[in-house]
Amino acid sequence: NLGALIEGGSTNLATRSEEFTHGHWINQNLTISANTITAPDGTLSADLLVPFTSTGVKSVRQARAITSGVEYATSIFAKAGGKRYIQLAGGTSEFGTNFANFDLQTGTITKDDTGGASIKDMGNGWFRVSMQQTALVTGAVSIYFVVVNSGTSVRLEAGVGNGTGLYLWGAQFEVKPFATSYIRTEGAAVSRSADGLS
């Protein structure tokens, strides 16, 4: 027994965190089918992302405000379909060129330029992948979730799709040096209060 989990408060800055077909997300070269399979919370709310067969970056992204010198954690729940590799990255001028790649079949980190990437097995083929980055400027940054072709793919790989994809659910972007418990959002950022033990 590890005892009680006491967690600090946090805010998920990523809006429409489970709706990658929504206009809050920018879709690059993907066909996205909403509510295709059961998500980690047991609801039919996970989306299927299938890359176009043409050459280009295959990603969903969202722009969020950041502050220079502050640490941010980006995370998402992902499950392999015909595709098994996902990449997390941020805008170059805002976060630099570091990124992280993950293998959703073996549950491993295959590339980590951030020094703070992690992957956690959530069961039923789902993994929660995350990375930590420090903002270089104050402004707006795009957070990218990229479907890539291999564990060694370069940042924002402009690959060719093969008609298969992977599943995503529960995006989170927060002012933390690591990912905290998932906070669902709709039209605006949502905060969770710190836990208290009594």
mmCIF file with all atom_site columns, N, CA and C in Angstrom, residues 41-99:
data_model
loop_
_atom_site.group_PDB
_atom_site.id
_atom_site.type_symbol
_atom_site.label_atom_id
_atom_site.label_alt_id
_atom_site.label_comp_id
_atom_site.label_asym_id
_atom_site.label_entity_id
_atom_site.label_seq_id
_atom_site.pdbx_PDB_ins_code
_atom_site.Cartn_x
_atom_site.Cartn_y
_atom_site.Cartn_z
_atom_site.occupancy
_atom_site.B_iso_or_equiv
_atom_site.pdbx_formal_charge
_atom_site.auth_seq_id
_atom_site.auth_comp_id
_atom_site.auth_asym_id
_atom_site.auth_atom_id
_atom_site.pdbx_PDB_model_num
ATOM 1   N N  . ASP A 1 41 ? -11.542 6.527  -19.886 1.00 0.00 ? 41 ASP A N  1
ATOM 2   C CA . ASP A 1 41 ? -12.550 6.738  -18.832 1.00 0.00 ? 41 ASP A CA 1
ATOM 3   C C  . ASP A 1 41 ? -13.792 5.872  -19.025 1.00 0.00 ? 41 ASP A C  1
ATOM 4   N N  . GLY A 1 42 ? -13.785 4.983  -20.033 1.00 0.00 ? 42 GLY A N  1
ATOM 5   C CA . GLY A 1 42 ? -14.900 4.075  -20.253 1.00 0.00 ? 42 GLY A CA 1
ATOM 6   C C  . GLY A 1 42 ? -15.992 4.597  -21.160 1.00 0.00 ? 42 GLY A C  1
ATOM 7   N N  . THR A 1 43 ? -15.869 5.829  -21.667 1.00 0.00 ? 43 THR A N  1
ATOM 8   C CA . THR A 1 43 ? -16.876 6.398  -22.563 1.00 0.00 ? 43 THR A CA 1
ATOM 9   C C  . THR A 1 43 ? -16.453 6.226  -24.023 1.00 0.00 ? 43 THR A C  1
ATOM 10  N N  . LEU A 1 44 ? -17.418 6.238  -24.928 1.00 0.00 ? 44 LEU A N  1
ATOM 11  C CA . LEU A 1 44 ? -17.129 6.145  -26.355 1.00 0.00 ? 44 LEU A CA 1
ATOM 12  C C  . LEU A 1 44 ? -16.782 7.540  -26.855 1.00 0.00 ? 44 LEU A C  1
ATOM 13  N N  . SER A 1 45 ? -15.547 7.974  -26.611 1.00 0.00 ? 45 SER A N  1
ATOM 14  C CA . SER A 1 45 ? -15.186 9.369  -26.882 1.00 0.00 ? 45 SER A CA 1
ATOM 15  C C  . SER A 1 45 ? -13.785 9.546  -27.456 1.00 0.00 ? 45 SER A C  1
ATOM 16  N N  . ALA A 1 46 ? -13.101 8.450  -27.792 1.00 0.00 ? 46 ALA A N  1
ATOM 17  C CA . ALA A 1 46 ? -11.758 8.568  -28.370 1.00 0.00 ? 46 ALA A CA 1
ATOM 18  C C  . ALA A 1 46 ? -11.849 8.689  -29.883 1.00 0.00 ? 46 ALA A C  1
ATOM 19  N N  . ASP A 1 47 ? -10.980 9.519  -30.465 1.00 0.00 ? 47 ASP A N  1
ATOM 20  C CA . ASP A 1 47 ? -11.003 9.800  -31.899 1.00 0.00 ? 47 ASP A CA 1
ATOM 21  C C  . ASP A 1 47 ? -9.929  9.015  -32.646 1.00 0.00 ? 47 ASP A C  1
ATOM 22  N N  . LEU A 1 48 ? -10.254 8.625  -33.875 1.00 0.00 ? 48 LEU A N  1
ATOM 23  C CA . LEU A 1 48 ? -9.310  7.953  -34.765 1.00 0.00 ? 48 LEU A CA 1
ATOM 24  C C  . LEU A 1 48 ? -8.709  8.976  -35.716 1.00 0.00 ? 48 LEU A C  1
ATOM 25  N N  . LEU A 1 49 ? -7.375  9.025  -35.788 1.00 0.00 ? 49 LEU A N  1
ATOM 26  C CA . LEU A 1 49 ? -6.658  9.931  -36.681 1.00 0.00 ? 49 LEU A CA 1
ATOM 27  C C  . LEU A 1 49 ? -5.929  9.110  -37.740 1.00 0.00 ? 49 LEU A C  1
ATOM 28  N N  . VAL A 1 50 ? -6.320  9.283  -39.000 1.00 0.00 ? 50 VAL A N  1
ATOM 29  C CA . VAL A 1 50 ? -5.701  8.551  -40.103 1.00 0.00 ? 50 VAL A CA 1
ATOM 30  C C  . VAL A 1 50 ? -4.982  9.543  -41.010 1.00 0.00 ? 50 VAL A C  1
ATOM 31  N N  . PRO A 1 51 ? -3.665  9.420  -41.172 1.00 0.00 ? 51 PRO A N  1
ATOM 32  C CA . PRO A 1 51 ? -2.912  10.348 -42.023 1.00 0.00 ? 51 PRO A CA 1
ATOM 33  C C  . PRO A 1 51 ? -3.280  10.199 -43.497 1.00 0.00 ? 51 PRO A C  1
ATOM 34  N N  . PHE A 1 52 ? -3.270  11.325 -44.203 1.00 0.00 ? 52 PHE A N  1
ATOM 35  C CA . PHE A 1 52 ? -3.393  11.303 -45.659 1.00 0.00 ? 52 PHE A CA 1
ATOM 36  C C  . PHE A 1 52 ? -2.221  10.508 -46.238 1.00 0.00 ? 52 PHE A C  1
ATOM 37  N N  . THR A 1 53 ? -2.409  9.942  -47.427 1.00 0.00 ? 53 THR A N  1
ATOM 38  C CA . THR A 1 53 ? -1.327  9.202  -48.078 1.00 0.00 ? 53 THR A CA 1
ATOM 39  C C  . THR A 1 53 ? -0.335  10.122 -48.780 1.00 0.00 ? 53 THR A C  1
ATOM 40  N N  . SER A 1 54 ? -0.656  11.402 -48.868 1.00 0.00 ? 54 SER A N  1
ATOM 41  C CA . SER A 1 54 ? 0.266   12.371 -49.471 1.00 0.00 ? 54 SER A CA 1
ATOM 42  C C  . SER A 1 54 ? 1.348   12.764 -48.463 1.00 0.00 ? 54 SER A C  1
ATOM 43  N N  . THR A 1 55 ? 2.417   13.394 -48.965 1.00 0.00 ? 55 THR A N  1
ATOM 44  C CA . THR A 1 55 ? 3.514   13.850 -48.110 1.00 0.00 ? 55 THR A CA 1
ATOM 45  C C  . THR A 1 55 ? 3.099   15.098 -47.334 1.00 0.00 ? 55 THR A C  1
ATOM 46  N N  . GLY A 1 56 ? 3.488   15.173 -46.063 1.00 0.00 ? 56 GLY A N  1
ATOM 47  C CA . GLY A 1 56 ? 3.185   16.338 -45.239 1.00 0.00 ? 56 GLY A CA 1
ATOM 48  C C  . GLY A 1 56 ? 3.161   15.977 -43.771 1.00 0.00 ? 56 GLY A C  1
ATOM 49  N N  . VAL A 1 57 ? 3.220   17.000 -42.905 1.00 0.00 ? 57 VAL A N  1
ATOM 50  C CA . VAL A 1 57 ? 3.122   16.799 -41.464 1.00 0.00 ? 57 VAL A CA 1
ATOM 51  C C  . VAL A 1 57 ? 1.711   16.329 -41.136 1.00 0.00 ? 57 VAL A C  1
ATOM 52  N N  . LYS A 1 58 ? 1.602   15.267 -40.352 1.00 0.00 ? 58 LYS A N  1
ATOM 53  C CA . LYS A 1 58 ? 0.298   14.701 -39.976 1.00 0.00 ? 58 LYS A CA 1
ATOM 54  C C  . LYS A 1 58 ? 0.062   15.002 -38.496 1.00 0.00 ? 58 LYS A C  1
ATOM 55  N N  . SER A 1 59 ? -0.664  16.089 -38.209 1.00 0.00 ? 59 SER A N  1
ATOM 56  C CA . SER A 1 59 ? -0.780  16.503 -36.811 1.00 0.00 ? 59 SER A CA 1
ATOM 57  C C  . SER A 1 59 ? -2.109  17.185 -36.517 1.00 0.00 ? 59 SER A C  1
ATOM 58  N N  . VAL A 1 60 ? -2.433  17.224 -35.233 1.00 0.00 ? 60 VAL A N  1
ATOM 59  C CA . VAL A 1 60 ? -3.420  18.162 -34.711 1.00 0.00 ? 60 VAL A CA 1
ATOM 60  C C  . VAL A 1 60 ? -2.657  19.090 -33.771 1.00 0.00 ? 60 VAL A C  1
ATOM 61  N N  . ARG A 1 61 ? -3.019  20.371 -33.788 1.00 0.00 ? 61 ARG A N  1
ATOM 62  C CA . ARG A 1 61 ? -2.309  21.316 -32.940 1.00 0.00 ? 61 ARG A CA 1
ATOM 63  C C  . ARG A 1 61 ? -3.269  22.394 -32.445 1.00 0.00 ? 61 ARG A C  1
ATOM 64  N N  . GLN A 1 62 ? -2.828  23.057 -31.382 1.00 0.00 ? 62 GLN A N  1
ATOM 65  C CA . GLN A 1 62 ? -3.627  24.124 -30.784 1.00 0.00 ? 62 GLN A CA 1
ATOM 66  C C  . GLN A 1 62 ? -2.677  25.173 -30.225 1.00 0.00 ? 62 GLN A C  1
ATOM 67  N N  . ALA A 1 63 ? -3.004  26.433 -30.403 1.00 0.00 ? 63 ALA A N  1
ATOM 68  C CA . ALA A 1 63 ? -2.158  27.524 -29.904 1.00 0.00 ? 63 ALA A CA 1
ATOM 69  C C  . ALA A 1 63 ? -2.610  27.955 -28.517 1.00 0.00 ? 63 ALA A C  1
ATOM 70  N N  . ARG A 1 64 ? -1.640  28.094 -27.601 1.00 0.00 ? 64 ARG A N  1
ATOM 71  C CA . ARG A 1 64 ? -1.919  28.503 -26.236 1.00 0.00 ? 64 ARG A CA 1
ATOM 72  C C  . ARG A 1 64 ? -0.916  29.575 -25.809 1.00 0.00 ? 64 ARG A C  1
ATOM 73  N N  . ALA A 1 65 ? -1.309  30.424 -24.874 1.00 0.00 ? 65 ALA A N  1
ATOM 74  C CA . ALA A 1 65 ? -0.436  31.481 -24.359 1.00 0.00 ? 65 ALA A CA 1
ATOM 75  C C  . ALA A 1 65 ? 0.592   30.897 -23.390 1.00 0.00 ? 65 ALA A C  1
ATOM 76  N N  . ILE A 1 66 ? 1.826   31.393 -23.470 1.00 0.00 ? 66 ILE A N  1
ATOM 77  C CA . ILE A 1 66 ? 2.895   30.948 -22.580 1.00 0.00 ? 66 ILE A CA 1
ATOM 78  C C  . ILE A 1 66 ? 3.666   32.155 -22.046 1.00 0.00 ? 66 ILE A C  1
ATOM 79  N N  . THR A 1 67 ? 4.458   31.905 -20.990 1.00 0.00 ? 67 THR A N  1
ATOM 80  C CA . THR A 1 67 ? 5.275   32.942 -20.371 1.00 0.00 ? 67 THR A CA 1
ATOM 81  C C  . THR A 1 67 ? 6.722   32.486 -20.334 1.00 0.00 ? 67 THR A C  1
ATOM 82  N N  . SER A 1 68 ? 7.625   33.346 -20.745 1.00 0.00 ? 68 SER A N  1
ATOM 83  C CA . SER A 1 68 ? 9.048   33.012 -20.803 1.00 0.00 ? 68 SER A CA 1
ATOM 84  C C  . SER A 1 68 ? 9.571   32.526 -19.452 1.00 0.00 ? 68 SER A C  1
ATOM 85  N N  . GLY A 1 69 ? 10.358  31.441 -19.500 1.00 0.00 ? 69 GLY A N  1
ATOM 86  C CA . GLY A 1 69 ? 10.987  30.903 -18.305 1.00 0.00 ? 69 GLY A CA 1
ATOM 87  C C  . GLY A 1 69 ? 10.123  29.945 -17.507 1.00 0.00 ? 69 GLY A C  1
ATOM 88  N N  . VAL A 1 70 ? 8.864   29.767 -17.901 1.00 0.00 ? 70 VAL A N  1
ATOM 89  C CA . VAL A 1 70 ? 7.934   28.900 -17.167 1.00 0.00 ? 70 VAL A CA 1
ATOM 90  C C  . VAL A 1 70 ? 7.953   27.497 -17.775 1.00 0.00 ? 70 VAL A C  1
ATOM 91  N N  . GLU A 1 71 ? 7.878   26.484 -16.915 1.00 0.00 ? 71 GLU A N  1
ATOM 92  C CA . GLU A 1 71 ? 7.838   25.097 -17.367 1.00 0.00 ? 71 GLU A CA 1
ATOM 93  C C  . GLU A 1 71 ? 6.400   24.685 -17.685 1.00 0.00 ? 71 GLU A C  1
ATOM 94  N N  . TYR A 1 72 ? 6.237   23.963 -18.788 1.00 0.00 ? 72 TYR A N  1
ATOM 95  C CA . TYR A 1 72 ? 4.925   23.466 -19.200 1.00 0.00 ? 72 TYR A CA 1
ATOM 96  C C  . TYR A 1 72 ? 5.004   21.969 -19.475 1.00 0.00 ? 72 TYR A C  1
ATOM 97  N N  . ALA A 1 73 ? 3.926   21.266 -19.138 1.00 0.00 ? 73 ALA A N  1
ATOM 98  C CA . ALA A 1 73 ? 3.817   19.841 -19.434 1.00 0.00 ? 73 ALA A CA 1
ATOM 99  C C  . ALA A 1 73 ? 2.708   19.628 -20.458 1.00 0.00 ? 73 ALA A C  1
ATOM 100 N N  . THR A 1 74 ? 3.031   18.896 -21.518 1.00 0.00 ? 74 THR A N  1
ATOM 101 C CA . THR A 1 74 ? 2.068   18.523 -22.550 1.00 0.00 ? 74 THR A CA 1
ATOM 102 C C  . THR A 1 74 ? 1.834   17.023 -22.453 1.00 0.00 ? 74 THR A C  1
ATOM 103 N N  . SER A 1 75 ? 0.567   16.597 -22.480 1.00 0.00 ? 75 SER A N  1
ATOM 104 C CA . SER A 1 75 ? 0.292   15.166 -22.375 1.00 0.00 ? 75 SER A CA 1
ATOM 105 C C  . SER A 1 75 ? -0.962  14.803 -23.159 1.00 0.00 ? 75 SER A C  1
ATOM 106 N N  . ILE A 1 76 ? -1.079  13.515 -23.468 1.00 0.00 ? 76 ILE A N  1
ATOM 107 C CA . ILE A 1 76 ? -2.252  13.007 -24.179 1.00 0.00 ? 76 ILE A CA 1
ATOM 108 C C  . ILE A 1 76 ? -2.320  11.494 -23.996 1.00 0.00 ? 76 ILE A C  1
ATOM 109 N N  . PHE A 1 77 ? -3.514  10.952 -24.100 1.00 0.00 ? 77 PHE A N  1
ATOM 110 C CA . PHE A 1 77 ? -3.718  9.511  -24.085 1.00 0.00 ? 77 PHE A CA 1
ATOM 111 C C  . PHE A 1 77 ? -3.733  9.027  -25.533 1.00 0.00 ? 77 PHE A C  1
ATOM 112 N N  . ALA A 1 78 ? -2.981  7.983  -25.830 1.00 0.00 ? 78 ALA A N  1
ATOM 113 C CA . ALA A 1 78 ? -2.857  7.503  -27.208 1.00 0.00 ? 78 ALA A CA 1
ATOM 114 C C  . ALA A 1 78 ? -2.867  5.979  -27.239 1.00 0.00 ? 78 ALA A C  1
ATOM 115 N N  . LYS A 1 79 ? -3.396  5.442  -28.343 1.00 0.00 ? 79 LYS A N  1
ATOM 116 C CA . LYS A 1 79 ? -3.473  3.991  -28.532 1.00 0.00 ? 79 LYS A CA 1
ATOM 117 C C  . LYS A 1 79 ? -3.148  3.672  -29.984 1.00 0.00 ? 79 LYS A C  1
ATOM 118 N N  . ALA A 1 80 ? -2.341  2.651  -30.193 1.00 0.00 ? 80 ALA A N  1
ATOM 119 C CA . ALA A 1 80 ? -1.959  2.275  -31.547 1.00 0.00 ? 80 ALA A CA 1
ATOM 120 C C  . ALA A 1 80 ? -3.142  1.701  -32.311 1.00 0.00 ? 80 ALA A C  1
ATOM 121 N N  . GLY A 1 81 ? -3.181  2.040  -33.602 1.00 0.00 ? 81 GLY A N  1
ATOM 122 C CA . GLY A 1 81 ? -4.072  1.380  -34.547 1.00 0.00 ? 81 GLY A CA 1
ATOM 123 C C  . GLY A 1 81 ? -3.160  0.716  -35.556 1.00 0.00 ? 81 GLY A C  1
ATOM 124 N N  . GLY A 1 82 ? -3.318  1.043  -36.838 1.00 0.00 ? 82 GLY A N  1
ATOM 125 C CA . GLY A 1 82 ? -2.342  0.610  -37.820 1.00 0.00 ? 82 GLY A CA 1
ATOM 126 C C  . GLY A 1 82 ? -1.031  1.354  -37.662 1.00 0.00 ? 82 GLY A C  1
ATOM 127 N N  . LYS A 1 83 ? -1.089  2.549  -37.086 1.00 0.00 ? 83 LYS A N  1
ATOM 128 C CA . LYS A 1 83 ? 0.097   3.344  -36.753 1.00 0.00 ? 83 LYS A CA 1
ATOM 129 C C  . LYS A 1 83 ? 0.417   3.157  -35.270 1.00 0.00 ? 83 LYS A C  1
ATOM 130 N N  . ARG A 1 84 ? 1.704   3.190  -34.944 1.00 0.00 ? 84 ARG A N  1
ATOM 131 C CA . ARG A 1 84 ? 2.120   2.934  -33.561 1.00 0.00 ? 84 ARG A CA 1
ATOM 132 C C  . ARG A 1 84 ? 2.963   4.029  -32.938 1.00 0.00 ? 84 ARG A C  1
ATOM 133 N N  . TYR A 1 85 ? 3.380   5.035  -33.733 1.00 0.00 ? 85 TYR A N  1
ATOM 134 C CA . TYR A 1 85 ? 4.287   6.060  -33.216 1.00 0.00 ? 85 TYR A CA 1
ATOM 135 C C  . TYR A 1 85 ? 3.614   7.432  -33.164 1.00 0.00 ? 85 TYR A C  1
ATOM 136 N N  . ILE A 1 86 ? 3.789   8.117  -32.044 1.00 0.00 ? 86 ILE A N  1
ATOM 137 C CA . ILE A 1 86 ? 3.285   9.472  -31.900 1.00 0.00 ? 86 ILE A CA 1
ATOM 138 C C  . ILE A 1 86 ? 4.409   10.376 -31.408 1.00 0.00 ? 86 ILE A C  1
ATOM 139 N N  . GLN A 1 87 ? 4.353   11.621 -31.838 1.00 0.00 ? 87 GLN A N  1
ATOM 140 C CA . GLN A 1 87 ? 5.356   12.621 -31.455 1.00 0.00 ? 87 GLN A CA 1
ATOM 141 C C  . GLN A 1 87 ? 4.673   13.802 -30.774 1.00 0.00 ? 87 GLN A C  1
ATOM 142 N N  . LEU A 1 88 ? 5.297   14.319 -29.719 1.00 0.00 ? 88 LEU A N  1
ATOM 143 C CA . LEU A 1 88 ? 4.879   15.548 -29.057 1.00 0.00 ? 88 LEU A CA 1
ATOM 144 C C  . LEU A 1 88 ? 5.930   16.609 -29.316 1.00 0.00 ? 88 LEU A C  1
ATOM 145 N N  . ALA A 1 89 ? 5.474   17.810 -29.709 1.00 0.00 ? 89 ALA A N  1
ATOM 146 C CA . ALA A 1 89 ? 6.415   18.900 -29.991 1.00 0.00 ? 89 ALA A CA 1
ATOM 147 C C  . ALA A 1 89 ? 5.733   20.232 -29.731 1.00 0.00 ? 89 ALA A C  1
ATOM 148 N N  . GLY A 1 90 ? 6.541   21.274 -29.591 1.00 0.00 ? 90 GLY A N  1
ATOM 149 C CA . GLY A 1 90 ? 6.031   22.633 -29.466 1.00 0.00 ? 90 GLY A CA 1
ATOM 150 C C  . GLY A 1 90 ? 6.639   23.502 -30.547 1.00 0.00 ? 90 GLY A C  1
ATOM 151 N N  . GLY A 1 91 ? 6.138   24.723 -30.689 1.00 0.00 ? 91 GLY A N  1
ATOM 152 C CA . GLY A 1 91 ? 6.664   25.647 -31.679 1.00 0.00 ? 91 GLY A CA 1
ATOM 153 C C  . GLY A 1 91 ? 8.133   25.946 -31.451 1.00 0.00 ? 91 GLY A C  1
ATOM 154 N N  . THR A 1 92 ? 8.901   26.043 -32.531 1.00 0.00 ? 92 THR A N  1
ATOM 155 C CA . THR A 1 92 ? 10.360  26.184 -32.440 1.00 0.00 ? 92 THR A CA 1
ATOM 156 C C  . THR A 1 92 ? 10.790  27.463 -31.721 1.00 0.00 ? 92 THR A C  1
ATOM 157 N N  . SER A 1 93 ? 10.255  28.618 -32.126 1.00 0.00 ? 93 SER A N  1
ATOM 158 C CA . SER A 1 93 ? 10.711  29.874 -31.530 1.00 0.00 ? 93 SER A CA 1
ATOM 159 C C  . SER A 1 93 ? 10.265  30.009 -30.076 1.00 0.00 ? 93 SER A C  1
ATOM 160 N N  . GLU A 1 94 ? 9.236   29.274 -29.690 1.00 0.00 ? 94 GLU A N  1
ATOM 161 C CA . GLU A 1 94 ? 8.709   29.364 -28.321 1.00 0.00 ? 94 GLU A CA 1
ATOM 162 C C  . GLU A 1 94 ? 9.336   28.341 -27.374 1.00 0.00 ? 94 GLU A C  1
ATOM 163 N N  . PHE A 1 95 ? 9.601   27.132 -27.871 1.00 0.00 ? 95 PHE A N  1
ATOM 164 C CA . PHE A 1 95 ? 10.117  26.052 -27.029 1.00 0.00 ? 95 PHE A CA 1
ATOM 165 C C  . PHE A 1 95 ? 11.443  25.468 -27.523 1.00 0.00 ? 95 PHE A C  1
ATOM 166 N N  . GLY A 1 96 ? 11.928  25.903 -28.671 1.00 0.00 ? 96 GLY A N  1
ATOM 167 C CA . GLY A 1 96 ? 13.128  25.306 -29.218 1.00 0.00 ? 96 GLY A CA 1
ATOM 168 C C  . GLY A 1 96 ? 12.789  24.106 -30.085 1.00 0.00 ? 96 GLY A C  1
ATOM 169 N N  . THR A 1 97 ? 13.797  23.359 -30.460 1.00 0.00 ? 97 THR A N  1
ATOM 170 C CA . THR A 1 97 ? 13.604  22.256 -31.409 1.00 0.00 ? 97 THR A CA 1
ATOM 171 C C  . THR A 1 97 ? 13.449  20.898 -30.732 1.00 0.00 ? 97 THR A C  1
ATOM 172 N N  . ASN A 1 98 ? 13.358  20.872 -29.398 1.00 0.00 ? 98 ASN A N  1
ATOM 173 C CA . ASN A 1 98 ? 13.245  19.565 -28.745 1.00 0.00 ? 98 ASN A CA 1
ATOM 174 C C  . ASN A 1 98 ? 11.837  18.981 -28.915 1.00 0.00 ? 98 ASN A C  1
ATOM 175 N N  . PHE A 1 99 ? 11.772  17.657 -28.866 1.00 0.00 ? 99 PHE A N  1
ATOM 176 C CA . PHE A 1 99 ? 10.523  16.924 -29.062 1.00 0.00 ? 99 PHE A CA 1
ATOM 177 C C  . PHE A 1 99 ? 10.685  15.532 -28.471 1.00 0.00 ? 99 PHE A C  1
#
